Coordinates of C-alpha atoms in Angstrom, one line a residue:
Chain A
M1 CA 14.5 20.6 19.9
D2 CA 13.6 20.2 16.8
E3 CA 10.2 18.3 15.5
V4 CA 10.7 15.3 14.6
F5 CA 7.7 14.5 11.6
R6 CA 6.8 17.3 9.2
F7 CA 5.2 16.6 6.1
S8 CA 4.0 18.6 2.9
F9 CA 2.4 17.1 0.6
P10 CA 3.6 19.3 -2.4
D11 CA 7.8 18.4 -1.2
F12 CA 6.7 14.2 -1.1
S13 CA 5.1 14.7 -4.1
L14 CA 8.3 16.9 -5.7
S15 CA 10.0 13.7 -4.1
F16 CA 8.1 11.2 -4.9
L17 CA 7.7 11.7 -8.7
S18 CA 11.7 12.8 -9.0
I19 CA 12.6 8.9 -7.7
L20 CA 10.6 7.8 -9.8
F21 CA 11.5 9.2 -13.3
E22 CA 15.3 8.9 -12.1
G23 CA 14.7 5.4 -12.2
L24 CA 11.5 4.6 -14.4
P25 CA 14.5 5.0 -17.4
F26 CA 16.8 2.2 -15.6
L27 CA 13.6 -0.3 -14.7
L28 CA 12.8 -0.1 -18.4
L29 CA 16.1 -0.9 -19.5
G30 CA 15.3 -4.3 -17.5
T31 CA 11.8 -5.1 -18.1
L32 CA 13.4 -5.1 -21.9
L33 CA 15.8 -6.8 -21.6
S34 CA 13.8 -9.1 -19.4
G35 CA 11.9 -9.9 -23.2
L36 CA 14.7 -10.4 -24.6
I37 CA 16.1 -13.1 -22.4
D38 CA 12.7 -14.5 -22.1
Q39 CA 12.5 -15.3 -25.9
F40 CA 15.9 -15.2 -27.6
L41 CA 18.5 -16.1 -24.6
P42 CA 18.7 -20.3 -25.3
A43 CA 17.6 -23.3 -22.1
R44 CA 20.6 -23.9 -19.9
M45 CA 22.4 -21.1 -21.8
M46 CA 23.8 -19.7 -18.9
T47 CA 24.4 -22.7 -16.7
R48 CA 26.9 -24.4 -19.5
L49 CA 28.6 -20.9 -19.7
L50 CA 29.2 -20.9 -15.8
P51 CA 31.8 -22.9 -14.2
R52 CA 30.6 -26.4 -13.2
N53 CA 31.4 -26.0 -9.5
A54 CA 28.7 -24.4 -7.5
Y55 CA 30.6 -22.1 -5.7
A56 CA 32.7 -21.3 -8.8
G57 CA 29.8 -20.1 -10.1
I58 CA 28.4 -17.8 -7.4
A59 CA 32.1 -16.6 -7.8
V60 CA 31.4 -15.6 -10.9
S61 CA 27.5 -14.7 -11.1
G62 CA 29.5 -11.7 -8.3
M63 CA 31.1 -10.5 -11.0
L64 CA 29.1 -10.4 -13.9
G65 CA 28.3 -7.3 -13.8
A66 CA 31.3 -5.9 -14.6
V67 CA 30.5 -7.1 -17.8
F68 CA 26.8 -7.1 -17.8
P69 CA 26.1 -3.9 -15.6
M70 CA 23.0 -3.4 -13.6
C71 CA 21.1 -0.9 -11.4
E72 CA 19.4 -2.0 -8.8
C73 CA 16.3 -0.8 -10.1
G74 CA 16.5 -3.0 -13.2
V75 CA 18.0 -6.1 -11.9
V76 CA 15.1 -7.4 -10.3
P77 CA 13.2 -8.6 -14.1
V78 CA 16.0 -9.4 -15.1
I79 CA 17.1 -12.6 -13.1
R80 CA 13.6 -13.7 -12.9
R81 CA 14.2 -14.3 -16.7
L82 CA 17.8 -15.3 -16.3
M83 CA 16.1 -17.9 -13.9
A84 CA 12.6 -19.4 -15.5
K85 CA 15.9 -19.9 -18.6
G86 CA 17.7 -22.8 -16.4
L87 CA 20.5 -19.6 -13.9
P88 CA 20.3 -21.3 -11.1
V89 CA 18.7 -19.0 -7.9
S90 CA 21.8 -18.7 -5.9
N91 CA 23.0 -17.7 -9.3
A92 CA 21.0 -15.5 -9.8
I93 CA 20.9 -13.6 -6.0
T94 CA 24.5 -13.9 -6.1
Y95 CA 23.9 -11.5 -9.6
M96 CA 21.2 -9.5 -8.3
L97 CA 23.2 -8.5 -5.1
A98 CA 26.2 -7.6 -6.5
A99 CA 25.6 -5.8 -10.4
P100 CA 24.5 -2.4 -8.6
I101 CA 27.9 -2.6 -6.4
V102 CA 30.6 -4.8 -9.0
N103 CA 30.8 -3.3 -12.4
P104 CA 32.1 -0.3 -14.2
I105 CA 30.0 3.0 -13.6
V106 CA 29.6 2.1 -9.5
A107 CA 33.6 2.1 -9.9
L108 CA 34.5 5.1 -11.6
S109 CA 31.9 7.1 -9.5
T110 CA 32.7 6.3 -6.1
Y111 CA 35.6 7.0 -7.7
A112 CA 35.4 10.3 -8.2
A113 CA 32.5 10.7 -5.5
F114 CA 35.5 10.4 -2.9
Q115 CA 38.7 12.7 -4.0
G116 CA 40.7 14.1 -0.7
Q117 CA 38.8 10.7 1.2
Q118 CA 41.0 7.9 0.5
P119 CA 39.1 7.4 -3.4
L120 CA 40.8 4.5 -4.2
R121 CA 40.9 2.7 -0.6
V122 CA 37.4 3.2 -1.2
T123 CA 36.9 2.3 -4.1
I124 CA 38.5 -1.1 -4.5
V125 CA 37.2 -1.9 -0.9
R126 CA 33.5 -1.2 -2.0
L127 CA 33.3 -3.3 -5.6
A128 CA 35.6 -6.3 -2.7
L129 CA 32.3 -5.8 0.0
G130 CA 29.9 -5.8 -2.5
W131 CA 31.7 -9.2 -3.6
L132 CA 32.3 -11.1 -1.0
V133 CA 28.0 -10.0 1.0
A134 CA 26.7 -11.1 -2.6
V135 CA 29.0 -14.8 -2.8
I136 CA 28.8 -15.1 1.1
V137 CA 24.9 -14.8 0.0
G138 CA 24.6 -17.3 -2.8
C139 CA 26.6 -20.1 -0.8
V140 CA 23.8 -19.9 1.6
V141 CA 21.4 -20.3 -0.5
H142 CA 22.1 -23.0 -2.5
R143 CA 22.1 -24.8 0.5
L144 CA 18.3 -24.1 0.5
S145 CA 14.9 -25.7 -1.5
T146 CA 13.1 -23.2 -4.3
G147 CA 9.8 -23.5 -2.4
A148 CA 12.2 -21.3 0.0
I149 CA 12.9 -18.5 -1.3
L150 CA 10.1 -18.2 -4.7
R151 CA 7.0 -17.2 -4.7
K152 CA 4.4 -19.9 -5.9
A153 CA 3.8 -18.2 -9.2
V154 CA 7.3 -18.3 -9.7
V155 CA 8.5 -21.8 -9.2
A156 CA 6.0 -22.5 -11.2
E157 CA 7.3 -19.8 -14.8
I158 CA 10.6 -21.5 -13.4
M159 CA 9.3 -25.3 -13.3
Q160 CA 7.6 -24.4 -17.3
P161 CA 9.1 -27.1 -19.7
S162 CA 10.7 -24.6 -22.1
G163 CA 11.9 -22.7 -19.7
T164 CA 10.2 -19.5 -20.9
T165 CA 7.2 -18.2 -19.9
T166 CA 5.9 -17.5 -23.7
G167 CA 7.5 -19.9 -25.6
A168 CA 10.2 -19.3 -27.2
S169 CA 9.7 -20.4 -30.9
G170 CA 7.8 -19.1 -34.0
V171 CA 9.6 -16.4 -37.1
I172 CA 11.5 -14.0 -35.4
A173 CA 8.5 -11.2 -35.5
M174 CA 6.4 -12.9 -34.2
R175 CA 9.4 -13.5 -31.0
L176 CA 10.0 -9.6 -30.7
W177 CA 5.9 -9.5 -30.5
R178 CA 6.5 -11.9 -27.0
A179 CA 9.2 -10.0 -26.4
M180 CA 8.0 -6.6 -26.2
A181 CA 4.6 -8.2 -24.5
V182 CA 6.8 -10.1 -22.3
A183 CA 8.9 -6.9 -20.9
V184 CA 5.4 -4.8 -21.4
G185 CA 4.2 -7.0 -17.7
D186 CA 7.8 -7.1 -16.4
F187 CA 7.5 -3.8 -16.2
L188 CA 3.7 -2.9 -15.2
N189 CA 4.3 -4.9 -12.8
M190 CA 7.4 -4.3 -10.9
T191 CA 6.3 -0.7 -11.3
I192 CA 4.1 -1.1 -8.5
Y193 CA 6.1 -1.7 -6.5
F194 CA 8.7 0.3 -7.7
I195 CA 5.8 3.6 -7.4
L196 CA 4.8 1.2 -3.1
G197 CA 9.0 1.9 -2.9
A198 CA 9.2 5.4 -4.0
A199 CA 6.4 6.7 -1.6
A200 CA 7.6 5.3 1.2
A201 CA 11.4 6.6 0.5
A202 CA 9.8 10.2 -0.2
V203 CA 8.0 10.4 3.2
F204 CA 10.9 9.6 4.9
N205 CA 12.5 11.9 2.7
T206 CA 10.3 14.9 3.5
A207 CA 9.2 14.9 6.6
V208 CA 11.6 12.8 9.5
N209 CA 13.8 15.1 10.5
Q210 CA 17.1 14.5 9.8
S211 CA 19.1 15.4 12.2
V212 CA 17.9 12.3 14.4
I213 CA 21.0 10.7 13.2
D214 CA 23.3 12.9 14.0
P215 CA 24.2 11.7 18.1
L216 CA 24.9 8.5 16.5
A217 CA 28.0 9.1 14.9
S218 CA 29.0 9.1 18.6
S219 CA 30.8 4.9 17.9
D220 CA 31.9 2.3 14.8
W221 CA 29.0 0.3 16.1
L222 CA 26.1 2.7 15.5
A223 CA 27.4 4.9 12.3
T224 CA 27.4 2.0 11.0
A225 CA 23.6 1.1 11.4
S226 CA 22.2 4.1 11.4
L227 CA 23.7 4.9 8.4
M228 CA 22.7 1.4 6.6
G229 CA 19.4 2.7 7.3
L230 CA 19.2 5.9 6.0
A231 CA 20.3 4.4 3.0
A232 CA 17.7 2.1 3.0
I233 CA 15.3 4.7 3.2
L234 CA 17.0 7.5 0.7
C235 CA 16.7 4.9 -2.0
L236 CA 19.5 6.1 -3.8
C237 CA 20.8 4.9 -6.9
S238 CA 24.2 3.5 -6.8
T239 CA 25.9 5.2 -9.4
S240 CA 25.3 8.3 -7.8
D241 CA 25.5 7.2 -3.4
A242 CA 28.4 7.5 -3.3
F243 CA 27.9 11.6 -3.9
V244 CA 26.1 11.4 -0.6
A245 CA 27.9 9.3 1.4
A246 CA 31.0 11.4 0.6
T247 CA 29.4 14.5 2.9
F248 CA 28.6 12.4 5.7
T249 CA 32.3 14.3 6.9
S250 CA 31.1 13.5 11.5
F251 CA 30.8 9.8 9.9
P252 CA 33.7 7.3 10.2
L253 CA 34.7 5.7 6.9
V254 CA 33.0 2.3 8.3
A255 CA 29.6 3.8 8.4
K256 CA 30.2 5.4 4.7
L257 CA 31.2 2.0 3.5
G258 CA 28.0 0.2 5.5
F259 CA 25.9 3.3 3.5
L260 CA 27.5 2.3 -0.1
V261 CA 27.1 -1.3 0.2
F262 CA 23.5 -1.7 2.2
G263 CA 22.2 0.7 0.5
P264 CA 22.1 -1.1 -3.7
M265 CA 20.9 -4.1 -1.5
V266 CA 18.2 -3.7 0.4
D267 CA 15.7 -0.6 0.4
I268 CA 12.7 0.7 0.4
K269 CA 12.3 0.6 -2.3
L270 CA 13.7 -2.7 -3.3
L271 CA 12.4 -4.6 -0.6
F272 CA 8.2 -4.2 -2.2
M273 CA 10.1 -5.0 -6.0
Y274 CA 12.2 -8.3 -4.5
S275 CA 8.5 -9.0 -2.8
S276 CA 7.3 -9.6 -5.8
V277 CA 9.9 -12.8 -6.6
F278 CA 11.0 -14.2 -3.4
R279 CA 8.4 -15.2 -0.8
P280 CA 7.9 -13.2 3.0
K281 CA 10.2 -15.2 5.3
F282 CA 13.4 -15.5 2.6
L283 CA 13.3 -11.9 2.0
V284 CA 13.1 -11.2 6.0
G285 CA 16.0 -13.5 7.0
L286 CA 17.9 -12.1 3.5
V287 CA 17.5 -7.9 4.8
V288 CA 18.7 -9.6 8.1
A289 CA 21.1 -11.7 7.2
L290 CA 22.7 -8.7 4.8
F291 CA 22.3 -6.0 7.4
V292 CA 24.4 -7.9 9.8
V293 CA 27.3 -9.7 7.4
I294 CA 27.8 -5.4 6.1
L295 CA 27.0 -4.3 10.0
L296 CA 30.1 -7.1 11.0
I297 CA 32.8 -6.8 8.5
C298 CA 32.2 -2.7 8.1
V299 CA 33.4 -1.9 11.0
R300 CA 35.9 -4.7 11.3
L301 CA 37.8 -3.0 8.3
D302 CA 38.9 -0.2 10.3
V303 CA 42.2 -2.0 10.4
V304 CA 41.9 -1.5 6.0
L305 CA 41.0 1.7 5.8
N306 CA 43.0 2.7 7.9
P307 CA 46.5 1.3 8.7
P308 CA 48.6 3.1 11.3
L309 CA 51.4 2.7 9.1
L310 CA 50.7 2.2 5.4
P311 CA 50.9 5.7 3.2
L312 CA 47.2 6.7 2.4
P313 CA 46.8 7.0 -2.2
Chain B
M1 CA -13.1 -9.2 -23.4
N2 CA -10.9 -9.2 -20.6
V3 CA -8.4 -9.7 -23.5
M4 CA -9.7 -6.2 -25.3
I5 CA -9.2 -4.3 -21.1
H6 CA -6.4 -5.5 -20.9
R7 CA -4.9 -4.1 -24.2
F8 CA -6.9 -0.8 -23.7
L9 CA -6.1 -0.5 -20.6
T10 CA -2.0 -1.1 -20.6
V11 CA -1.8 1.1 -24.2
G12 CA -3.4 3.5 -22.0
V13 CA -1.0 3.1 -18.6
L14 CA 1.8 3.7 -21.2
A15 CA 0.4 6.6 -22.9
T16 CA 0.1 8.3 -20.1
W17 CA 4.0 8.0 -18.5
A18 CA 4.6 8.1 -22.2
T19 CA 2.5 11.5 -21.5
V20 CA 3.5 13.1 -18.8
L21 CA 7.5 12.4 -19.4
C22 CA 7.3 13.8 -22.2
Y23 CA 6.1 16.7 -21.2
L24 CA 7.9 17.3 -18.4
S25 CA 10.7 17.3 -21.0
F26 CA 10.0 19.4 -24.2
S27 CA 7.9 22.0 -21.4
G28 CA 11.2 22.0 -18.8
R29 CA 9.7 21.4 -16.4
L30 CA 11.4 18.5 -15.7
S31 CA 14.9 20.4 -14.4
S32 CA 12.2 20.3 -11.2
Y33 CA 12.5 17.1 -11.2
L34 CA 16.9 15.6 -12.3
H35 CA 20.1 16.4 -12.4
P36 CA 20.7 17.5 -16.2
T37 CA 22.6 14.5 -16.4
F38 CA 19.6 12.1 -15.9
Q39 CA 17.2 14.8 -18.1
P40 CA 17.6 12.5 -21.4
L41 CA 17.1 9.2 -19.8
A42 CA 14.2 10.5 -18.8
T43 CA 13.2 12.0 -22.0
A44 CA 13.9 8.6 -23.4
C45 CA 12.2 6.8 -20.9
G46 CA 9.3 8.8 -22.4
I47 CA 9.4 8.2 -25.7
A48 CA 10.4 4.0 -25.6
L49 CA 7.0 3.5 -23.0
G50 CA 5.0 6.3 -26.3
I51 CA 6.4 3.7 -28.4
L52 CA 5.4 0.8 -26.5
A53 CA 2.1 1.7 -26.0
I54 CA 1.5 1.8 -30.2
L55 CA 3.0 -1.2 -30.6
V56 CA 1.2 -3.1 -27.7
L57 CA -2.2 -0.9 -29.2
F58 CA -1.2 -3.4 -32.5
S59 CA 0.5 -6.1 -31.7
P60 CA -1.2 -9.2 -32.7
R61 CA -3.8 -10.7 -30.3
E62 CA -1.7 -14.2 -29.4
V63 CA 0.4 -11.9 -28.8
M64 CA -1.5 -10.4 -25.8
A65 CA -3.6 -13.0 -24.7
G66 CA -0.4 -15.1 -24.3
A67 CA 0.7 -12.6 -22.0
G68 CA -2.4 -12.4 -19.8
C69 CA -1.5 -16.1 -19.2
E70 CA 1.6 -15.3 -17.3
P71 CA 2.0 -16.0 -13.7
G72 CA 1.5 -12.5 -12.0
A73 CA -0.1 -10.8 -14.9
P74 CA -3.0 -9.0 -13.9
R75 CA -6.1 -11.7 -14.6
S76 CA -9.6 -10.3 -13.8
T77 CA -10.5 -7.1 -15.7
I78 CA -10.8 -6.0 -12.2
S79 CA -7.7 -6.6 -10.4
T80 CA -5.8 -5.2 -14.1
L81 CA -8.5 -2.0 -13.6
A82 CA -6.4 -2.0 -10.1
F83 CA -3.3 -2.4 -11.5
A84 CA -4.4 0.6 -13.3
F85 CA -5.5 2.2 -11.1
V86 CA -2.4 2.2 -8.9
L87 CA 0.2 3.1 -11.9
V88 CA -2.0 6.2 -13.2
I89 CA -3.7 8.4 -9.9
P90 CA -0.3 8.6 -7.8
L91 CA 1.4 9.6 -10.8
L92 CA -0.8 12.9 -11.6
V93 CA -2.4 13.4 -8.2
T94 CA 0.9 13.3 -7.2
L95 CA 2.3 16.2 -11.0
A96 CA -0.7 17.8 -10.1
F97 CA 0.4 18.6 -6.1
S98 CA 4.2 18.7 -6.9
K99 CA 5.4 22.5 -7.5
G100 CA 9.0 22.0 -8.5
E101 CA 10.4 23.8 -5.6
F102 CA 10.7 22.6 -1.8
S103 CA 9.2 24.1 1.3
A104 CA 10.2 25.3 4.2
S105 CA 9.2 22.6 6.0
T106 CA 11.8 20.0 3.6
V107 CA 14.5 22.8 4.6
L108 CA 13.5 22.1 8.5
N109 CA 13.7 18.3 8.2
R110 CA 16.7 18.2 6.3
G111 CA 19.0 20.8 7.8
Y112 CA 21.2 23.7 6.6
V113 CA 24.5 23.1 4.5
E114 CA 26.7 25.8 6.6
S115 CA 30.0 24.5 5.6
L116 CA 31.9 23.3 2.2
E117 CA 32.5 19.9 4.1
N118 CA 29.1 19.4 4.4
V119 CA 28.3 20.4 0.4
V120 CA 26.8 17.3 -1.8
A121 CA 29.2 16.9 -4.5
P122 CA 33.0 15.6 -4.9
V123 CA 34.7 18.9 -3.1
V124 CA 37.6 20.2 -3.5
E125 CA 40.8 19.7 -1.0
P126 CA 40.7 23.1 0.8
A127 CA 44.3 22.5 1.2
A128 CA 45.1 21.9 -2.2
E129 CA 47.5 24.5 -4.5
S130 CA 46.4 24.3 -7.6
V131 CA 42.9 24.2 -7.4
P132 CA 41.3 21.5 -9.7
R133 CA 37.5 23.3 -9.6
D134 CA 34.7 21.6 -9.6
E135 CA 32.3 21.4 -12.2
T136 CA 29.0 21.7 -9.8
V137 CA 30.5 25.0 -8.3
V138 CA 28.4 27.8 -10.5
G139 CA 30.0 31.9 -11.4
A140 CA 33.2 31.2 -9.6
P141 CA 36.6 31.2 -11.8
L142 CA 39.9 29.4 -11.2
P143 CA 42.3 31.1 -9.8
G144 CA 45.1 32.9 -11.6
E145 CA 49.0 31.4 -11.6
N146 CA 49.7 33.5 -9.2
G147 CA 46.4 32.7 -6.7
E148 CA 44.6 35.2 -7.8
V149 CA 40.7 36.1 -8.8
D150 CA 39.9 38.9 -10.0
Y151 CA 35.9 39.0 -10.7
G152 CA 35.7 42.5 -12.9
L153 CA 38.2 40.6 -15.2
V154 CA 36.9 38.0 -15.7
E155 CA 32.8 39.7 -18.2
E156 CA 32.1 36.4 -19.5
M157 CA 32.1 34.6 -16.2
P158 CA 28.8 33.8 -14.4
P159 CA 27.7 35.8 -11.5
P160 CA 29.4 33.6 -8.3
E161 CA 26.4 32.1 -6.5
I162 CA 25.8 31.2 -2.9
I163 CA 27.4 27.8 -3.4
D164 CA 30.5 30.0 -4.4
L165 CA 30.5 31.2 -0.7
L166 CA 30.8 28.3 0.6
Y167 CA 34.4 27.8 -1.5
A168 CA 36.1 30.6 -0.4
A169 CA 35.3 30.2 2.9
Q170 CA 37.6 27.6 3.0
L171 CA 39.9 28.6 -0.5
P172 CA 42.2 31.2 0.3
E173 CA 42.6 32.4 -3.7
M174 CA 38.9 32.4 -3.7
R175 CA 37.8 33.7 -0.7
D176 CA 40.4 37.5 -1.8
G177 CA 38.3 37.6 -5.3
L178 CA 35.1 37.9 -3.6
E179 CA 35.7 39.5 0.3
G180 CA 34.6 43.9 -0.3
E181 CA 33.4 43.8 -3.8
E182 CA 29.6 43.7 -4.1
F183 CA 28.0 40.7 -6.3
E184 CA 24.5 40.0 -6.5
F185 CA 22.6 36.8 -5.1
I186 CA 19.5 34.8 -5.8
G187 CA 18.3 32.7 -3.3
Q188 CA 14.7 31.9 -0.8
Y189 CA 14.2 33.1 2.1
M190 CA 14.5 31.9 5.6
P191 CA 14.3 32.9 8.1
L192 CA 17.7 33.3 10.8
T193 CA 15.7 31.3 14.3
D194 CA 19.3 29.7 15.4
G195 CA 22.7 31.2 16.5
P196 CA 23.2 35.4 16.5
S197 CA 19.7 36.0 14.7
Q198 CA 20.0 40.7 16.0
G199 CA 16.7 41.0 14.4
N200 CA 18.4 41.8 11.0
R201 CA 20.4 38.5 9.9
F202 CA 18.3 35.7 7.5
R203 CA 19.4 32.8 5.9
L204 CA 19.3 32.6 1.8
V205 CA 18.9 29.5 0.4
R206 CA 19.8 27.4 -2.4
M207 CA 18.3 23.8 -2.8
M208 CA 21.8 22.0 -4.6
V209 CA 21.2 18.5 -5.9
V210 CA 23.1 15.7 -7.4
C211 CA 20.8 13.0 -8.6
C212 CA 17.0 13.9 -8.8
A213 CA 15.0 16.9 -6.6
A214 CA 15.0 13.5 -3.0
D215 CA 18.7 14.1 -2.6
A216 CA 18.1 18.1 -2.7
Q217 CA 20.0 19.7 0.0
P218 CA 19.7 23.1 1.5
V219 CA 22.7 25.2 1.1
A220 CA 22.8 28.5 2.7
V221 CA 24.6 31.2 3.4
T222 CA 23.8 34.1 6.4
V223 CA 23.0 37.8 5.1
E224 CA 22.9 40.4 7.2
A225 CA 20.6 43.2 6.7
N226 CA 20.5 47.3 7.9
Q227 CA 16.6 46.2 8.9
S228 CA 14.7 42.8 9.9
P229 CA 13.8 42.1 5.9
K230 CA 9.3 40.5 5.9
F231 CA 9.8 37.9 3.7
A232 CA 7.2 34.5 3.4
E233 CA 9.9 31.6 4.4
M234 CA 11.1 30.2 0.9
S235 CA 10.1 32.9 -1.4
W236 CA 12.2 33.8 -4.1
I237 CA 14.4 37.3 -2.8
K238 CA 17.3 39.3 -5.1
V239 CA 20.1 39.6 -2.3
R240 CA 23.2 42.9 -3.5
G241 CA 26.0 42.2 -1.2
I242 CA 29.9 42.4 -0.3
P243 CA 31.0 38.5 0.9
S244 CA 33.2 38.6 4.5
F245 CA 34.3 35.5 5.8
P246 CA 34.6 35.9 9.7
M247 CA 35.8 33.2 12.3
V248 CA 32.5 31.3 13.8
D249 CA 33.3 28.7 16.5
G250 CA 37.1 28.6 15.5
Q251 CA 36.0 28.0 11.5
T252 CA 35.5 30.7 8.5
R253 CA 31.8 31.0 7.7
P254 CA 30.7 33.3 5.0
L255 CA 28.9 36.0 5.5
L256 CA 27.2 38.7 3.1
K257 CA 26.7 41.9 4.2
A258 CA 23.7 43.2 2.2
T259 CA 22.8 47.0 1.1
S260 CA 19.9 45.8 -1.2
V261 CA 16.6 43.2 -0.8
E262 CA 14.1 43.2 -2.9
K263 CA 12.0 40.1 -3.9
T264 CA 12.3 38.6 -7.0
D265 CA 11.4 35.5 -10.0
P266 CA 12.4 32.5 -9.1
P267 CA 15.1 31.3 -11.5
E268 CA 15.4 29.0 -14.5
D269 CA 17.1 26.3 -12.4
V270 CA 14.9 26.4 -8.9
F271 CA 18.0 23.9 -8.1
L272 CA 21.4 24.2 -7.9
Y273 CA 23.5 21.5 -9.5

């Protein structure tokens, strides 16, 4: 019997740093954008651009990633600022969950990674499933009160009369200075959570024997649940996770889809980053709901992915 | 006073991160952590953080005071110091301990990749008529019009890597170009603790990366030597040998029959991409 846990600090350090260095540019990009949103996006503009019907607005928010692509590391500070600018919480959460999947870069990488494994079908199903799950969550969140979802500090941020944290007024130069200060503040705050998440991921990544999950590949339910769990542990970037998913050859395709949809929405580092915005109770509910919804949909997708009579692309 | 401490700690944190990223980028050490695709992004991030550090240092006082009042931002000097500590110390400590390559511990935890089906990269269809060879594969040339590969005629081609033997196991046309010829491979030594070890077999390993070292997978081939080699686990070795492709458990697997095995320095890129 192989050892289940072997820890090497140099290996942990290598894995930890590589996760940080890979995600940090995207995090910086997201926070720079959040600073600009804070100072230059007129309050309520987002609300005016979206359909008036709340549910139609949620559905559109789920597709905004196609226009404003964001990976999961950068999207958290952005939605925080968008909420401060009047974007409803349900729309913001829908965008947060969908944008790392429903975007052109992820579509291309998924198609490339699954060459020889129904690439077109997997890509379409991944994007559609990411959008659907985000919209379902957005519709449920729409019925909850803001206080039940967001941390008090974030609610206070949203409730400021101007809709900004530092006041979007004054000459352009001063607003740029303020945008920079907001971006730096957001960057440092989010990096704390990113460091904690990367450390947790690096421990699992280097110290846990990954052969322990192999026996789980025997059933669709177990295989999908275990690959979703693995996605949460590995903390891969949504732009490249498909290359890893494509290699789980002993696992059914539905399990790989669970990996590809759940991973960009929930992983260890994201949990730490989400906790800077959401209340712990809501966060637990969100993670459990995402896990259950994605698992239930994925194991039923076998009919779509392996239809007995349709030719495969 | 609090605003001044906040300002200088912010500058210190940003400058530390900028220095680390720029140092790793310009010293070439970033390749130990990231796939080449992501390296320019990390370099740009380091430069941007350096610029931000300078901007924060010279920003108007009211701007930093406003940022310090932001909900969620550190308020007291102690929490500001704690923030700075968490942002800088883990980075510096892990940087000091990171060796730029993995030990046997992680290799064993991840499990060996010994067939093409488990390679973390867009895989080539084994049954494909024409072979759209993936750019991540190092060394092996495309088969010619008649499907044969002649390494001897393609002098400018880099020598084959371990991963190419895994591809060749699946692609008969590549196999024909490798089988029976002698090649040199550089990799890391791992003793063979399972399968038919017979005392003179070991694994030659290279770590293959898709986006960063965190996803590196140990690609391995079995090497058969004349005598049992004595190397430390994961030490870098140079193996000259003749590839063969015997059937093992109903599958074609690469086996490198070594003519010489010797210790060597690590290659410029320790990872395969």
